[in-house]
Coordinates of C-alpha atoms in Angstrom, one line a residue:
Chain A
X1 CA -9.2 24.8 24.1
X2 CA -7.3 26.8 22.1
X3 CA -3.8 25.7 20.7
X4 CA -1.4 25.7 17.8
X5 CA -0.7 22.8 15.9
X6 CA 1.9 21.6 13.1
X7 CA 2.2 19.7 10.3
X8 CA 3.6 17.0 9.5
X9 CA 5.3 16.2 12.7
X10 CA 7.9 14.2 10.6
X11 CA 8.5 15.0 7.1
X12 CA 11.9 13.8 5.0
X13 CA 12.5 14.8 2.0
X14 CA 15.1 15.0 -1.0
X15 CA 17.4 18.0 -2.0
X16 CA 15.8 20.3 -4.2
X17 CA 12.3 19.9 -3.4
X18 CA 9.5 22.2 -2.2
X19 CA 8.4 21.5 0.6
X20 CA 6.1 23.5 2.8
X21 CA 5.5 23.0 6.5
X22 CA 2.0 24.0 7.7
X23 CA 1.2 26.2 11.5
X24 CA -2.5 26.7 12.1
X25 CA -3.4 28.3 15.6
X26 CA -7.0 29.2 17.5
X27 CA -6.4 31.6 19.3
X28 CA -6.8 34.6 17.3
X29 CA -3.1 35.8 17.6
X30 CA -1.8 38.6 15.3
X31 CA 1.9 37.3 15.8
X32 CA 2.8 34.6 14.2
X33 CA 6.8 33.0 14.3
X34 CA 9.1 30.3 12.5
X35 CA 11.7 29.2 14.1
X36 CA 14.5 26.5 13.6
X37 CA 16.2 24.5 16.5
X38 CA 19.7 23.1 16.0
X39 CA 22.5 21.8 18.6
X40 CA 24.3 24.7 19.8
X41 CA 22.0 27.3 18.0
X42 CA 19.3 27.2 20.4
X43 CA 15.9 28.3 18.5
X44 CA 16.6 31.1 15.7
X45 CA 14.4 33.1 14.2
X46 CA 13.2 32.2 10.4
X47 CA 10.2 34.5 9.5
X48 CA 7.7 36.5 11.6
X49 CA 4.2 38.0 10.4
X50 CA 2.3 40.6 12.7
X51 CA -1.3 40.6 10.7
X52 CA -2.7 39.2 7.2
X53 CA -0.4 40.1 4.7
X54 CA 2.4 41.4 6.5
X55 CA 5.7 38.9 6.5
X56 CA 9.2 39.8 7.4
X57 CA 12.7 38.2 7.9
X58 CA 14.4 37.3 10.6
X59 CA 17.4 36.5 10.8
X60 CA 17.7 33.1 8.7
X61 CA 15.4 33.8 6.6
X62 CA 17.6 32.6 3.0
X63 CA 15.9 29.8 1.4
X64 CA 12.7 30.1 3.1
X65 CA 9.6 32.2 2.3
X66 CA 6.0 32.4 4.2
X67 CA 2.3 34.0 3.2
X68 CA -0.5 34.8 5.6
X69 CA -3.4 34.8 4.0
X70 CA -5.8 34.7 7.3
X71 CA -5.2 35.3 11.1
X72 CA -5.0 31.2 11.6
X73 CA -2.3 30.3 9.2
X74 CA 1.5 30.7 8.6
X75 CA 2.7 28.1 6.2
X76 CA 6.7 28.3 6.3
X77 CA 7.7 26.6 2.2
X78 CA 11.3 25.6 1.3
X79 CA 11.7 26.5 -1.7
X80 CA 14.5 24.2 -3.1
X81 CA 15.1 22.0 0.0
X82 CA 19.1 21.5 1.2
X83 CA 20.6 19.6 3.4
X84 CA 21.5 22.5 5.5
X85 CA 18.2 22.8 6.2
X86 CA 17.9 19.4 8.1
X87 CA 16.5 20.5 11.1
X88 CA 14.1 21.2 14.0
X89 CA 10.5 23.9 13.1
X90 CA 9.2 25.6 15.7
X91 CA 5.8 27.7 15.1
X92 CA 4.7 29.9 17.6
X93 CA 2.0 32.7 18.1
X94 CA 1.6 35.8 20.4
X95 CA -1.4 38.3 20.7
X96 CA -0.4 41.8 19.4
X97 CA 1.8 43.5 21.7
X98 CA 1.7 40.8 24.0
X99 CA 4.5 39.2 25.5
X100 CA 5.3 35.7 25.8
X101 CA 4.4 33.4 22.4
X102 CA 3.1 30.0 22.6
X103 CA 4.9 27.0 20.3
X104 CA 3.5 24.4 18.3
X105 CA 5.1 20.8 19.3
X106 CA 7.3 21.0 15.7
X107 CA 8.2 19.8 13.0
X108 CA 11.4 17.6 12.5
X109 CA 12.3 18.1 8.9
X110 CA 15.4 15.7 7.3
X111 CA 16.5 16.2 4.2
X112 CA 18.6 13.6 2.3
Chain B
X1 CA 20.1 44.4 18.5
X2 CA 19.1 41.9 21.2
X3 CA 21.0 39.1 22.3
X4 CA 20.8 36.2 25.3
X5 CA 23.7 33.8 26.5
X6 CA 23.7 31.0 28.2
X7 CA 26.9 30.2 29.4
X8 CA 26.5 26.3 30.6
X9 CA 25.3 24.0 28.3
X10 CA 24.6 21.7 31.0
X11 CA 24.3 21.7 34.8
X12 CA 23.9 18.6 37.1
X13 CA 21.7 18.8 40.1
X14 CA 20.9 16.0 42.8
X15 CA 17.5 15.8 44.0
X16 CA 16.6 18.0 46.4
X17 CA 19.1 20.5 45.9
X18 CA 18.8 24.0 44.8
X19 CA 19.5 24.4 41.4
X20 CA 20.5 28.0 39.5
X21 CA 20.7 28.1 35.5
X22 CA 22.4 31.3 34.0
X23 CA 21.1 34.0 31.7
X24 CA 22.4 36.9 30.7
X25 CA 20.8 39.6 27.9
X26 CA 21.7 42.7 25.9
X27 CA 19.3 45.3 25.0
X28 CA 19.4 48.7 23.7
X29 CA 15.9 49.5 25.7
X30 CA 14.2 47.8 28.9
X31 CA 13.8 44.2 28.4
X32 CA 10.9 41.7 28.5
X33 CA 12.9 38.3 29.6
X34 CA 11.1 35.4 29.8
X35 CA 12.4 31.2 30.6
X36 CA 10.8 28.6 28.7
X37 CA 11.1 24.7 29.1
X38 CA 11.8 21.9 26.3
X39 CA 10.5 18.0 27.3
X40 CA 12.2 15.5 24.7
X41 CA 10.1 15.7 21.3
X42 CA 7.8 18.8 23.0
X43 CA 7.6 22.4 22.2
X44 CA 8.3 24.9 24.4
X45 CA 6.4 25.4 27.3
X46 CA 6.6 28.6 29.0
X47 CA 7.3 28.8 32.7
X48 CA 7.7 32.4 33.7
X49 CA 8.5 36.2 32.3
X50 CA 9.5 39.6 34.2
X51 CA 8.1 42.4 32.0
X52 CA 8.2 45.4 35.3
X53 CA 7.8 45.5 39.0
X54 CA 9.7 42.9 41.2
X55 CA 12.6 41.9 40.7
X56 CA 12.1 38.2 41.6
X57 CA 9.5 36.3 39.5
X58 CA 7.1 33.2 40.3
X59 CA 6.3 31.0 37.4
X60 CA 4.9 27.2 37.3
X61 CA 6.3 24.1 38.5
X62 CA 8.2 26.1 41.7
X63 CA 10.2 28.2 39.9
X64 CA 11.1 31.4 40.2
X65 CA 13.5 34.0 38.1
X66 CA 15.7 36.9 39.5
X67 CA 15.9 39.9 37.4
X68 CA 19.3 41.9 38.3
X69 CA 19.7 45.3 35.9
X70 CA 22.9 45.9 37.2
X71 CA 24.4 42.7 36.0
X72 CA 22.0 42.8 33.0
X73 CA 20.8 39.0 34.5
X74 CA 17.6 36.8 34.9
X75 CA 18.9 33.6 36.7
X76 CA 16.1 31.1 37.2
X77 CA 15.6 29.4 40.6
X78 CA 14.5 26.7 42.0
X79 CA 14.8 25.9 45.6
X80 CA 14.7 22.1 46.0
X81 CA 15.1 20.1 42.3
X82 CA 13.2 17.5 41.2
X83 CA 14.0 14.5 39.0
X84 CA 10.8 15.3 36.7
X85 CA 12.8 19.2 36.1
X86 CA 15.4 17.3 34.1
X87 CA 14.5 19.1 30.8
X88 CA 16.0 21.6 28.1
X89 CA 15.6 25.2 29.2
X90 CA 15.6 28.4 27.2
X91 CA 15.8 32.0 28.4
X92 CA 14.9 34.6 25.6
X93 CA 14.5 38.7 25.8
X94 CA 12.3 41.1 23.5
X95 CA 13.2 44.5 23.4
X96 CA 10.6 46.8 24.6
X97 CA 11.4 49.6 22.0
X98 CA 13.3 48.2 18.9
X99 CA 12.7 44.4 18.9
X100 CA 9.2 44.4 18.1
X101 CA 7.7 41.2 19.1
X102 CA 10.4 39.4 18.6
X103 CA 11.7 36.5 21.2
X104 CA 15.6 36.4 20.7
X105 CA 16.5 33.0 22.2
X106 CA 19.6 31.6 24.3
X107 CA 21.4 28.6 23.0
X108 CA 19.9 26.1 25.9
X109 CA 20.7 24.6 28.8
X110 CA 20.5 21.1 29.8
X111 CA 19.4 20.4 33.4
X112 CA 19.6 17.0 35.0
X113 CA 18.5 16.3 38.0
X114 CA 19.7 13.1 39.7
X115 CA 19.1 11.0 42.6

């Protein structure tokens, strides 16, 4: 079956170190999505790609960078890891102009 | 720009009973809206979506979503709650003409369901 998948499901790490957070899905999807989760945020956006080589920001997107390289992948990196950034991933994936998107299980990043 | 509230952080059901979580959404086009579920260290599950047509929607696990333009609303339903619903759930919107893609995401809402 087809799915999406994440990696590490539990990472911690210390301030100031890369670290990059891996989303690999099967299904052939041209949408690809990072999101964050936090209490009383509910999921918010990081970075988005619609096709190999095209990345944009959403609307937390400081501090965080992605690449898409192929139609499977959309590693999200941290550049210089802070403690803000304790949190929740979410990776999810949609077909082109489709309509609802389909979420890995996460990734709960802590940095310390 | 598109946004979703969700005014209750938490609503408490007893088996059973009918249960209602709130959604509301601002778009500058015609929405897609959609509900999604959380289980405790799960990702999101979808349950149902209203993209045209009826107004009332049908999705997994017996529920169901009513789409109100007037009151710019997508309430999800369900008629008789069940423990097992006790969960986290989402409601998000895309805009049809200027939000791309893009699921813009409530803050959550906490069911419980008790006996």
């Amino acid at each position: 079956d087809a799915e999406i998948t994440q990696s590490p499901r539990h990472k911690i790490t210390e301030t100031g170190r890369q670290v990059t957070l891996a989303c690999h899905q099967t299904w052939n999807h041209n949408n690809m999505f990072w999101y964050r989760q936090d209490l009383g945020h509910g999921l918010r956006l990081i970075h988005y790609s619609y096709g190999v080589q095209d990345t944009n920001k959403g609307e937390v997107s400081d501090g965080y960078s992605v690449s898409r390289s192929n139609t499977e992948d959309l590693p999200l990196t941290l550049e210089s890891a802070a403690s803000s950034q304790t949190s929740v991933y979410f990776c999810a994936s949609s077909e082109r102009g489709g309509t609802e998107a389909f979420f890995g299980q996460g990734t709960r990043l802590t940095v310390v | 720009a598109q946004s979703v509230a969700q005014p209750e952080d938490q609503v408490n059901v007893a088996e059973g009973n009918p249960l209602t979580v709130k959604c509301t959404y601002s778009v500058s086009g015609n929405p897609y809206l959609f509900w999604y579920v959380q289980y405790p260290n799960r990702g999101l599950q979808f349950l149902l979506k209203y993209i045209t047509g009826d107004n009332l929607v049908k999705g997994s696990y017996g529920f169901e979503a009513e789409f109100n333009k007037s009151q710019t609303s997508f309430h999800l339903k369900k008629p008789s709650a069940l423990v097992s619903d006790s969960a986290l759930y989402f409601c998000a919107v895309r805009d049809i003409r200027g939000g791309g893609n893009k699921l813009t995401f409530g803050t959550g809402t906490q069911l419980k369901v008790e006996l």
